[in-house]
GROMACS .gro file of C-alpha atoms in nm:
model
  465
    1MET     CA    1  -1.636  -8.223   6.996
    2PRO     CA    2  -1.937  -8.388   6.871
    3LEU     CA    3  -2.124  -8.288   6.571
    4ALA     CA    4  -2.388  -8.015   6.630
    5THR     CA    5  -2.680  -8.164   6.439
    6GLY     CA    6  -2.986  -8.356   6.489
    7GLU     CA    7  -3.113  -8.397   6.866
    8SER     CA    8  -2.773  -8.238   6.991
    9ARG     CA    9  -2.912  -7.854   6.834
   10LEU     CA   10  -3.060  -7.746   7.200
   11HIS     CA   11  -2.759  -7.818   7.345
   12LEU     CA   12  -2.480  -7.551   7.255
   13ARG     CA   13  -2.136  -7.559   7.490
   14PRO     CA   14  -2.003  -7.212   7.578
   15GLY     CA   15  -1.805  -7.053   7.352
   16THR     CA   16  -1.441  -6.976   7.470
   17LEU     CA   17  -1.148  -6.733   7.386
   18ARG     CA   18  -1.046  -6.975   7.076
   19ASP     CA   19  -1.383  -6.961   6.932
   20THR     CA   20  -1.279  -6.618   6.840
   21ARG     CA   21  -1.174  -6.447   6.505
   22SER     CA   22  -0.851  -6.269   6.638
   23PHE     CA   23  -0.736  -6.606   6.836
   24ALA     CA   24  -0.744  -6.770   6.495
   25GLN     CA   25  -0.602  -6.459   6.305
   26LEU     CA   26  -0.302  -6.519   6.613
   27SER     CA   27  -0.258  -6.857   6.563
   28GLN     CA   28  -0.219  -6.847   6.160
   29LEU     CA   29   0.004  -6.564   6.220
   30LEU     CA   30   0.240  -6.727   6.455
   31HIS     CA   31   0.252  -7.059   6.226
   32THR     CA   32   0.352  -6.856   5.956
   33PHE     CA   33   0.641  -6.637   6.114
   34TYR     CA   34   0.715  -6.892   6.436
   35ALA     CA   35   1.096  -6.847   6.277
   36ALA     CA   36   1.104  -6.493   6.337
   37LEU     CA   37   0.950  -6.485   6.609
   38GLN     CA   38   1.217  -6.745   6.747
   39LEU     CA   39   0.952  -6.989   6.849
   40GLU     CA   40   1.057  -7.356   6.920
   41ALA     CA   41   0.734  -7.527   6.890
   42LEU     CA   42   0.373  -7.355   6.928
   43ASP     CA   43   0.147  -7.462   7.203
   44LEU     CA   44  -0.192  -7.335   7.127
   45ASP     CA   45  -0.343  -7.475   7.426
   46GLN     CA   46  -0.086  -7.281   7.631
   47LEU     CA   47  -0.105  -6.951   7.479
   48GLU     CA   48  -0.496  -6.949   7.562
   49HIS     CA   49  -0.402  -7.030   7.942
   50GLU     CA   50  -0.198  -6.793   7.944
   51LEU     CA   51  -0.391  -6.543   7.759
   52GLY     CA   52  -0.672  -6.605   8.032
   53ASP     CA   53  -0.643  -6.617   8.433
   54SER     CA   54  -0.273  -6.751   8.431
   55PRO     CA   55  -0.035  -6.600   8.690
   56GLN     CA   56   0.239  -6.648   8.474
   57ARG     CA   57   0.281  -6.577   8.098
   58PRO     CA   58   0.637  -6.629   7.946
   59LEU     CA   59   0.522  -6.743   7.645
   60VAL     CA   60   0.287  -6.424   7.574
   61ARG     CA   61   0.535  -6.227   7.679
   62HIS     CA   62   0.814  -6.375   7.500
   63ILE     CA   63   0.600  -6.296   7.178
   64LEU     CA   64   0.555  -5.943   7.235
   65LYS     CA   65   0.923  -5.903   7.303
   66ARG     CA   66   1.001  -6.060   6.986
   67ALA     CA   67   0.721  -5.851   6.788
   68LEU     CA   68   0.853  -5.500   6.961
   69ARG     CA   69   1.222  -5.621   6.891
   70ILE     CA   70   1.149  -5.671   6.500
   71LEU     CA   71   0.938  -5.357   6.467
   72THR     CA   72   1.161  -5.126   6.620
   73GLY     CA   73   1.525  -5.304   6.603
   74ASN     CA   74   1.578  -5.214   6.964
   75SER     CA   75   1.749  -5.496   7.125
   76SER     CA   76   1.726  -5.370   7.475
   77ILE     CA   77   1.337  -5.425   7.508
   78THR     CA   78   1.295  -5.737   7.792
   79GLU     CA   79   1.001  -5.915   7.908
   80ASP     CA   80   1.002  -5.707   8.217
   81LYS     CA   81   1.008  -5.374   8.023
   82LEU     CA   82   0.693  -5.453   7.829
   83ASP     CA   83   0.446  -5.210   8.017
   84THR     CA   84   0.664  -4.929   7.930
   85TYR     CA   85   0.745  -5.019   7.574
   86VAL     CA   86   0.399  -5.142   7.453
   87PRO     CA   87   0.235  -4.802   7.480
   88ARG     CA   88   0.532  -4.616   7.367
   89VAL     CA   89   0.539  -4.835   7.039
   90TRP     CA   90   0.182  -4.798   6.992
   91GLU     CA   91   0.158  -4.441   7.002
   92LYS     CA   92   0.468  -4.418   6.751
   93TYR     CA   93   0.332  -4.672   6.481
   94ALA     CA   94  -0.060  -4.690   6.525
   95GLY     CA   95  -0.146  -4.340   6.648
   96GLU     CA   96  -0.272  -4.453   7.005
   97ALA     CA   97  -0.212  -4.679   7.301
   98PRO     CA   98  -0.431  -4.970   7.388
   99GLN     CA   99  -0.686  -4.876   7.585
  100GLY     CA  100  -0.642  -4.946   7.948
  101PHE     CA  101  -0.286  -5.074   7.911
  102ALA     CA  102  -0.096  -4.762   8.064
  103GLU     CA  103  -0.308  -4.789   8.403
  104GLN     CA  104  -0.351  -5.170   8.431
  105GLY     CA  105  -0.053  -5.312   8.232
  106LEU     CA  106  -0.073  -5.674   8.052
  107ASP     CA  107  -0.168  -5.834   8.350
  108GLY     CA  108  -0.444  -5.608   8.458
  109LEU     CA  109  -0.640  -5.662   8.111
  110GLY     CA  110  -0.931  -5.879   8.043
  111SER     CA  111  -0.865  -6.170   7.835
  112GLY     CA  112  -1.008  -6.020   7.517
  113ASP     CA  113  -0.846  -5.712   7.562
  114ARG     CA  114  -0.502  -5.896   7.598
  115LEU     CA  115  -0.542  -6.133   7.301
  116GLY     CA  116  -0.612  -5.810   7.093
  117VAL     CA  117  -0.278  -5.633   7.246
  118VAL     CA  118  -0.041  -5.962   7.150
  119LEU     CA  119  -0.232  -5.966   6.804
  120GLN     CA  120  -0.206  -5.607   6.691
  121SER     CA  121   0.137  -5.605   6.816
  122CYS     CA  122   0.284  -5.881   6.617
  123GLU     CA  123   0.056  -5.698   6.285
  124LEU     CA  124   0.256  -5.388   6.377
  125MET     CA  125   0.552  -5.580   6.249
  126PHE     CA  126   0.460  -5.550   5.896
  127CYS     CA  127   0.487  -5.161   5.941
  128ARG     CA  128   0.871  -5.251   5.865
  129PRO     CA  129   0.865  -5.555   5.679
  130GLU     CA  130   1.243  -5.542   5.568
  131ASN     CA  131   1.269  -5.591   5.931
  132VAL     CA  132   1.064  -5.886   5.917
  133ARG     CA  133   1.280  -6.022   5.637
  134SER     CA  134   1.583  -5.984   5.819
  135VAL     CA  135   1.519  -6.210   6.092
  136GLY     CA  136   1.269  -6.464   5.955
  137SER     CA  137   1.289  -6.691   5.683
  138THR     CA  138   0.974  -6.549   5.490
  139ASP     CA  139   1.181  -6.503   5.150
  140ALA     CA  140   1.180  -6.894   5.131
  141LEU     CA  141   0.805  -6.881   5.119
  142GLU     CA  142   0.580  -6.865   4.855
  143PRO     CA  143   0.318  -6.566   4.814
  144ARG     CA  144   0.032  -6.814   4.863
  145GLU     CA  145   0.140  -6.944   5.166
  146LEU     CA  146   0.190  -6.625   5.335
  147ARG     CA  147  -0.182  -6.545   5.234
  148THR     CA  148  -0.454  -6.718   5.399
  149GLU     CA  149  -0.747  -6.823   5.194
  150PRO     CA  150  -1.072  -7.049   5.319
  151ILE     CA  151  -1.046  -7.425   5.196
  152GLY     CA  152  -1.429  -7.441   5.108
  153GLN     CA  153  -1.797  -7.287   5.195
  154ASP     CA  154  -2.071  -7.528   5.221
  155ASP     CA  155  -2.424  -7.476   5.140
  156LEU     CA  156  -2.519  -7.186   5.350
  157HIS     CA  157  -2.202  -7.002   5.246
  158ARG     CA  158  -2.007  -7.061   5.553
  159ARG     CA  159  -1.644  -7.054   5.521
  160TYR     CA  160  -1.402  -7.347   5.647
  161TRP     CA  161  -1.024  -7.216   5.750
  162LEU     CA  162  -0.741  -7.426   5.774
  163VAL     CA  163  -0.550  -7.260   6.096
  164GLY     CA  164  -0.166  -7.380   6.157
  165ASP     CA  165  -0.197  -7.727   5.996
  166CYS     CA  166  -0.387  -7.907   6.190
  167ARG     CA  167  -0.699  -7.694   6.293
  168LEU     CA  168  -1.014  -7.650   6.134
  169TYR     CA  169  -1.218  -7.288   6.184
  170ARG     CA  170  -1.562  -7.233   6.038
  171GLU     CA  171  -1.694  -6.866   5.965
  172THR     CA  172  -2.007  -6.805   5.954
  173SER     CA  173  -2.218  -6.471   5.874
  174LYS     CA  174  -2.431  -6.246   6.074
  175PRO     CA  175  -2.765  -6.335   5.871
  176VAL     CA  176  -2.681  -6.683   5.877
  177ALA     CA  177  -2.596  -6.699   6.241
  178ASP     CA  178  -2.928  -6.515   6.325
  179LEU     CA  179  -3.148  -6.749   6.117
  180LEU     CA  180  -2.984  -7.070   6.268
  181LEU     CA  181  -2.915  -6.939   6.642
  182ASP     CA  182  -3.276  -6.771   6.614
  183GLN     CA  183  -3.139  -6.514   6.872
  184PRO     CA  184  -2.925  -6.243   6.673
  185GLU     CA  185  -2.582  -6.112   6.863
  186SER     CA  186  -2.682  -6.289   7.172
  187ASN     CA  187  -2.428  -6.456   7.402
  188ASP     CA  188  -2.676  -6.618   7.632
  189THR     CA  189  -2.731  -6.983   7.604
  190ASP     CA  190  -3.009  -7.041   7.908
  191GLU     CA  191  -3.301  -6.857   7.716
  192GLY     CA  192  -3.522  -7.154   7.711
  193PRO     CA  193  -3.642  -7.406   7.457
  194ARG     CA  194  -3.611  -7.277   7.081
  195ARG     CA  195  -3.846  -7.285   6.820
  196SER     CA  196  -3.747  -7.505   6.545
  197THR     CA  197  -3.545  -7.406   6.238
  198ARG     CA  198  -3.821  -7.401   5.990
  199ALA     CA  199  -4.030  -7.180   6.210
  200ALA     CA  200  -3.737  -6.960   6.252
  201ALA     CA  201  -3.672  -6.958   5.891
  202GLN     CA  202  -4.037  -6.863   5.790
  203LYS     CA  203  -4.046  -6.577   6.062
  204THR     CA  204  -3.737  -6.439   5.884
  205LYS     CA  205  -3.822  -6.497   5.546
  206THR     CA  206  -3.882  -6.090   5.542
  207THR     CA  207  -3.562  -6.018   5.647
  208VAL     CA  208  -3.303  -6.246   5.538
  209PRO     CA  209  -3.242  -6.329   5.184
  210VAL     CA  210  -3.357  -6.669   5.052
  211ARG     CA  211  -3.021  -6.726   4.881
  212PHE     CA  212  -2.837  -6.779   5.240
  213ALA     CA  213  -3.044  -7.046   5.306
  214SER     CA  214  -3.267  -7.316   5.131
  215LYS     CA  215  -3.512  -7.554   5.285
  216ASP     CA  216  -3.282  -7.890   5.258
  217ALA     CA  217  -2.948  -7.655   5.359
  218LEU     CA  218  -3.163  -7.569   5.650
  219GLU     CA  219  -3.288  -7.933   5.733
  220LEU     CA  220  -2.948  -8.106   5.695
  221CYS     CA  221  -2.692  -7.857   5.788
  222ASP     CA  222  -2.435  -7.891   6.070
  223MET     CA  223  -2.577  -7.678   6.338
  224PRO     CA  224  -2.336  -7.419   6.555
  225ARG     CA  225  -2.154  -7.541   6.844
  226HIS     CA  226  -2.181  -7.247   7.070
  227ARG     CA  227  -2.403  -6.880   7.068
  228MET     CA  228  -2.085  -6.656   7.109
  229ARG     CA  229  -2.061  -6.358   6.810
  230GLU     CA  230  -1.820  -6.135   6.728
  231ALA     CA  231  -1.881  -5.752   6.782
  232ASP     CA  232  -1.979  -5.736   6.420
  233GLY     CA  233  -2.246  -6.053   6.464
  234ASP     CA  234  -2.061  -6.317   6.292
  235LEU     CA  235  -1.978  -6.642   6.423
  236TRP     CA  236  -1.650  -6.844   6.423
  237GLU     CA  237  -1.603  -7.201   6.596
  238LEU     CA  238  -1.323  -7.398   6.617
  239LEU     CA  239  -1.438  -7.739   6.485
  240CYS     CA  240  -1.147  -7.972   6.485
  241GLU     CA  241  -0.853  -7.963   6.733
  242THR     CA  242  -0.800  -8.337   6.809
  243SER     CA  243  -0.768  -8.658   6.575
  244GLY     CA  244  -1.078  -8.749   6.683
  245ASP     CA  245  -1.298  -8.430   6.570
  246TRP     CA  246  -1.132  -8.464   6.192
  247SER     CA  247  -1.257  -8.824   6.171
  248GLN     CA  248  -1.608  -8.680   6.267
  249MET     CA  249  -1.566  -8.365   6.069
  250LYS     CA  250  -1.525  -8.584   5.719
  251ARG     CA  251  -1.880  -8.725   5.812
  252VAL     CA  252  -2.073  -8.401   5.803
  253PHE     CA  253  -2.053  -8.379   5.410
  254CYS     CA  254  -1.979  -8.764   5.302
  255ARG     CA  255  -2.341  -8.826   5.154
  256SER     CA  256  -2.398  -8.436   5.066
  257LYS     CA  257  -2.576  -8.405   4.668
  258SER     CA  258  -2.426  -8.042   4.673
  259SER     CA  259  -2.171  -7.979   4.446
  260ARG     CA  260  -2.030  -7.744   4.670
  261GLU     CA  261  -2.021  -7.946   4.960
  262ARG     CA  262  -1.877  -8.243   4.802
  263ARG     CA  263  -1.568  -8.010   4.694
  264LEU     CA  264  -1.554  -7.923   5.070
  265TYR     CA  265  -1.552  -8.277   5.157
  266LYS     CA  266  -1.273  -8.398   4.917
  267ALA     CA  267  -1.060  -8.049   5.072
  268ILE     CA  268  -1.144  -8.191   5.436
  269SER     CA  269  -1.056  -8.515   5.333
  270ASP     CA  270  -0.692  -8.393   5.176
  271VAL     CA  271  -0.610  -8.222   5.456
  272SER     CA  272  -0.715  -8.431   5.766
  273VAL     CA  273  -0.448  -8.671   5.684
  274SER     CA  274  -0.166  -8.474   5.739
  275ALA     CA  275  -0.343  -8.298   6.027
  276ILE     CA  276  -0.383  -8.618   6.220
  277GLN     CA  277  -0.080  -8.722   6.147
  278ARG     CA  278   0.103  -8.402   6.276
  279LEU     CA  279  -0.140  -8.424   6.591
  280ASN     CA  280  -0.035  -8.736   6.694
  281LYS     CA  281   0.316  -8.643   6.638
  282ILE     CA  282   0.260  -8.390   6.876
  283SER     CA  283   0.113  -8.580   7.132
  284LYS     CA  284   0.382  -8.841   7.111
  285SER     CA  285   0.648  -8.537   7.147
  286ARG     CA  286   0.475  -8.405   7.465
  287GLN     CA  287   0.471  -8.795   7.591
  288THR     CA  288   0.821  -8.849   7.539
  289GLN     CA  289   0.959  -8.546   7.694
  290GLU     CA  290   0.724  -8.569   8.031
  291ALA     CA  291   0.857  -8.929   8.035
  292LEU     CA  292   1.221  -8.818   8.007
  293ALA     CA  293   1.208  -8.531   8.243
  294VAL     CA  294   1.054  -8.755   8.515
  295ARG     CA  295   1.270  -9.042   8.441
  296LYS     CA  296   1.583  -8.778   8.463
  297ARG     CA  297   1.490  -8.690   8.827
  298SER     CA  298   1.432  -9.029   8.933
  299THR     CA  299   1.757  -9.155   8.789
  300ARG     CA  300   1.917  -8.862   9.014
  301ILE     CA  301   1.734  -8.957   9.341
  302ALA     CA  302   1.808  -9.313   9.252
  303MET     CA  303   2.196  -9.272   9.227
  304ARG     CA  304   2.232  -9.070   9.568
  305GLN     CA  305   2.032  -9.313   9.771
  306SER     CA  306   2.243  -9.594   9.626
  307LEU     CA  307   2.570  -9.412   9.706
  308VAL     CA  308   2.466  -9.354  10.068
  309GLU     CA  309   2.375  -9.763  10.099
  310SER     CA  310   2.711  -9.824   9.928
  311GLU     CA  311   2.892  -9.627  10.220
  312ALA     CA  312   2.709  -9.757  10.486
  313VAL     CA  313   2.745 -10.149  10.357
  314SER     CA  314   3.162 -10.065  10.338
  315SER     CA  315   3.123  -9.909  10.705
  316LEU     CA  316   3.009 -10.241  10.847
  317ASP     CA  317   3.246 -10.472  10.614
  318GLU     CA  318   3.558 -10.303  10.736
  319GLU     CA  319   3.449 -10.317  11.135
  320PRO     CA  320   3.617 -10.579  11.292
  321ARG     CA  321   3.413 -10.888  11.411
  322PRO     CA  322   3.473 -11.020  11.766
  323LYS     CA  323   3.667 -11.313  11.839
  324ARG     CA  324   3.451 -11.627  11.909
  325THR     CA  325   3.608 -11.816  12.170
  326ARG     CA  326   3.472 -12.106  12.352
  327GLY     CA  327   3.268 -11.999  12.691
  328SER     CA  328   3.255 -11.627  12.537
  329GLU     CA  329   2.885 -11.576  12.533
  330PRO     CA  330   2.873 -11.201  12.539
  331ALA     CA  331   3.118 -11.213  12.206
  332THR     CA  332   2.906 -11.490  12.044
  333LYS     CA  333   2.592 -11.312  12.103
  334GLU     CA  334   2.704 -11.005  11.972
  335SER     CA  335   2.854 -11.128  11.659
  336ARG     CA  336   2.505 -11.272  11.566
  337GLU     CA  337   2.328 -10.961  11.630
  338GLN     CA  338   2.574 -10.769  11.402
  339ARG     CA  339   2.518 -11.076  11.118
  340ALA     CA  340   2.145 -10.999  11.164
  341LYS     CA  341   2.195 -10.620  11.119
  342ARG     CA  342   2.410 -10.690  10.812
  343ARG     CA  343   2.138 -10.933  10.663
  344GLU     CA  344   1.861 -10.643  10.717
  345LEU     CA  345   2.083 -10.380  10.565
  346ALA     CA  346   2.057 -10.590  10.235
  347ARG     CA  347   1.669 -10.650  10.291
  348LEU     CA  348   1.667 -10.309  10.332
  349SER     CA  349   1.876 -10.214   9.987
  350THR     CA  350   1.582 -10.409   9.800
  351LEU     CA  351   1.273 -10.245   9.926
  352ASP     CA  352   1.109  -9.932   9.748
  353PHE     CA  353   1.194  -9.603   9.867
  354GLU     CA  354   0.873  -9.563  10.074
  355ASP     CA  355   0.920  -9.879  10.258
  356ALA     CA  356   1.273  -9.824  10.341
  357GLN     CA  357   1.167  -9.504  10.500
  358LEU     CA  358   0.948  -9.666  10.726
  359ALA     CA  359   1.201  -9.924  10.807
  360ILE     CA  360   1.472  -9.675  10.903
  361GLN     CA  361   1.255  -9.507  11.121
  362ARG     CA  362   1.196  -9.836  11.303
  363ILE     CA  363   1.512  -9.904  11.304
  364ALA     CA  364   1.626  -9.553  11.476
  365GLU     CA  365   1.340  -9.552  11.702
  366SER     CA  366   1.458  -9.940  11.871
  367GLU     CA  367   1.698 -10.025  12.125
  368PRO     CA  368   1.788  -9.679  12.220
  369ALA     CA  369   2.017  -9.857  12.511
  370SER     CA  370   2.228 -10.043  12.259
  371ALA     CA  371   2.343  -9.722  12.043
  372ASP     CA  372   2.696  -9.773  12.083
  373ARG     CA  373   2.695 -10.144  12.010
  374ASP     CA  374   2.502 -10.048  11.682
  375GLU     CA  375   2.660  -9.722  11.628
  376PRO     CA  376   2.730  -9.815  11.227
  377MET     CA  377   2.383  -9.942  11.159
  378HIS     CA  378   2.219  -9.611  11.373
  379ALA     CA  379   2.461  -9.376  11.157
  380TRP     CA  380   2.349  -9.573  10.854
  381ALA     CA  381   1.926  -9.520  10.925
  382GLY     CA  382   2.041  -9.145  11.018
  383GLN     CA  383   2.220  -9.078  10.680
  384GLN     CA  384   1.925  -9.236  10.479
  385GLN     CA  385   1.674  -8.965  10.696
  386GLN     CA  386   1.875  -8.701  10.605
  387LEU     CA  387   1.888  -8.796  10.238
  388VAL     CA  388   1.477  -8.823  10.253
  389LYS     CA  389   1.477  -8.479  10.398
  390GLU     CA  390   1.742  -8.280  10.121
  391GLU     CA  391   1.511  -8.468   9.859
  392GLN     CA  392   1.204  -8.347  10.007
  393GLU     CA  393   1.389  -7.987  10.014
  394GLU     CA  394   1.556  -8.054   9.656
  395ALA     CA  395   1.187  -8.132   9.522
  396ASP     CA  396   1.069  -7.755   9.615
  397ASP     CA  397   1.390  -7.616   9.577
  398TRP     CA  398   1.608  -7.572   9.267
  399MET     CA  399   1.790  -7.342   9.029
  400PHE     CA  400   1.718  -7.325   8.660
  401ARG     CA  401   1.970  -7.104   8.419
  402CYS     CA  402   1.971  -7.175   8.051
  403SER     CA  403   2.175  -7.096   7.727
  404CYS     CA  404   1.843  -6.942   7.617
  405GLY     CA  405   1.860  -6.634   7.883
  406LYS     CA  406   1.589  -6.805   8.107
  407ALA     CA  407   1.715  -6.834   8.462
  408GLY     CA  408   1.549  -6.807   8.816
  409HIS     CA  409   1.508  -6.981   9.131
  410ASN     CA  410   1.250  -7.262   9.096
  411TYR     CA  411   1.183  -7.097   8.757
  412ASP     CA  412   0.915  -7.368   8.552
  413ASP     CA  413   0.780  -7.260   8.251
  414GLY     CA  414   0.605  -7.559   8.190
  415ARG     CA  415   0.860  -7.683   7.949
  416ALA     CA  416   1.081  -8.018   7.953
  417MET     CA  417   1.399  -7.968   8.138
  418THR     CA  418   1.692  -8.148   8.233
  419ALA     CA  419   1.984  -8.109   8.469
  420CYS     CA  420   2.365  -8.096   8.491
  421GLU     CA  421   2.515  -8.466   8.639
  422GLN     CA  422   2.746  -8.234   8.834
  423CYS     CA  423   2.610  -7.907   8.950
  424GLY     CA  424   2.254  -8.006   8.924
  425ILE     CA  425   2.128  -7.657   8.779
  426TRP     CA  426   1.856  -7.729   8.550
  427ARG     CA  427   1.775  -7.568   8.198
  428HIS     CA  428   1.550  -7.654   7.844
  429LEU     CA  429   1.562  -7.987   7.714
  430GLY     CA  430   1.527  -7.846   7.373
  431CYS     CA  431   1.832  -7.593   7.420
  432ALA     CA  432   2.058  -7.891   7.555
  433LEU     CA  433   1.966  -8.075   7.284
  434ARG     CA  434   2.071  -7.846   7.040
  435ALA     CA  435   2.385  -7.691   7.238
  436GLU     CA  436   2.522  -8.060   7.216
  437ALA     CA  437   2.428  -8.139   6.882
  438ARG     CA  438   2.644  -7.840   6.780
  439ARG     CA  439   2.935  -7.952   6.999
  440THR     CA  440   2.927  -8.320   6.858
  441GLY     CA  441   2.817  -8.233   6.529
  442ARG     CA  442   2.537  -8.486   6.486
  443GLU     CA  443   2.170  -8.461   6.559
  444ILE     CA  444   2.079  -8.631   6.919
  445ASP     CA  445   1.719  -8.759   6.955
  446GLU     CA  446   1.532  -8.694   7.271
  447ASP     CA  447   1.490  -9.123   7.289
  448ASP     CA  448   1.919  -9.129   7.278
  449TRP     CA  449   1.890  -8.860   7.559
  450GLU     CA  450   1.885  -9.102   7.860
  451THR     CA  451   2.164  -9.267   7.724
  452ILE     CA  452   2.415  -8.941   7.779
  453ARG     CA  453   2.593  -8.821   8.069
  454TYR     CA  454   2.492  -8.470   8.075
  455VAL     CA  455   2.754  -8.209   8.184
  456CYS     CA  456   2.647  -7.821   8.109
  457PRO     CA  457   2.934  -7.614   7.980
  458ASP     CA  458   3.028  -7.418   8.342
  459CYS     CA  459   3.105  -7.757   8.473
  460ARG     CA  460   3.261  -7.913   8.144
  461THR     CA  461   3.650  -7.962   8.134
  462PRO     CA  462   3.876  -7.856   7.841
  463ALA     CA  463   3.907  -8.222   7.756
  464GLN     CA  464   3.535  -8.264   7.744
  465ALA     CA  465   3.501  -7.965   7.529
   0.00000   0.00000   0.00000
């Protein structure tokens, strides 16, 4: 995101759900206790999407289920029973159920209320700290790793927080936010031209203590990104979430003469190295999983098509050729046509799938009177058309059943998947990798997965097990 300094002061972006204190707190909590909550990889983009208007919320429901199970010790709590268990558990440990949850359920709440329910449900886990220790790896963490502190402050006393190793947040107190935005506790960005920062400082000099902002600090400060405020008037902003954001953020304080901001610049520079490496690793892993999933599906389609083509070629080769005799013109003509059809078949096998489909339609529609003579070729064309139809139906119809418990018809939670080479049932790629690693006794990298012929445990023979 671009820096909000200088000429960009009048162009603030709209605030989003990730620009809130609650989202930052939830992100840090999930990052610290991901093992106890059984999170393979924390995708904050997916979390924000599901907390919003997403029709499906597998990640949110999984987090709530794990939090309630840890708190109550009740393993019978499932994702489809959350609307019943959440009010019941809240009434026991928090004193009252979430407002409106009993009537509307999780899907009926607004994004902010839904975020509050998930955050407070996770915080309720610590009513039973012994349960959290029994299911997680918190005993191996140092106390300072469990306690989150800001990495520094600027000259306006705005605090900077590192959340989840690769996101940087800025917290601005209400008096400073009022001074910078010249619009106390307002979320509206379309209010006409604003007065200059110096004029705002002169107007609010009697109400805002001077210690919050000097003239130099106001002239050189990095302005807020948006106007969306918390209920208490504070302003939270997500400053860095990509590699480019971290590179730009270091430039804000690189020329500052203030000792406080020089310390902040050093802290941001030190943190940015590991944050950029982490973001690049996440991006590469995501691209690898997407490419691997596409490649696996394409390989299955190509194998089925090759099998049908080889069966068609073998049927043509087995057909006896007509004897050529001198003066036998019909036999000679028929033999030439058969050789022409065989050459056409070899040419079609080298075409792309779409071009071959068009050629198949032309063959099937041509020469209807000679269907008995060209029966093998028309049979091959019919098989190809049937294959195209089956692949189209398969693209929209599949069965998902994974060892982690997820199952369903046409189920897709957005994570990379792989299919059994025998039964064709899909499952999570990450779960399959871990299962194969346990079975073979060695770690299997995602790049090596393409070379493995995967057979699920249900189809595996005793010799393969």
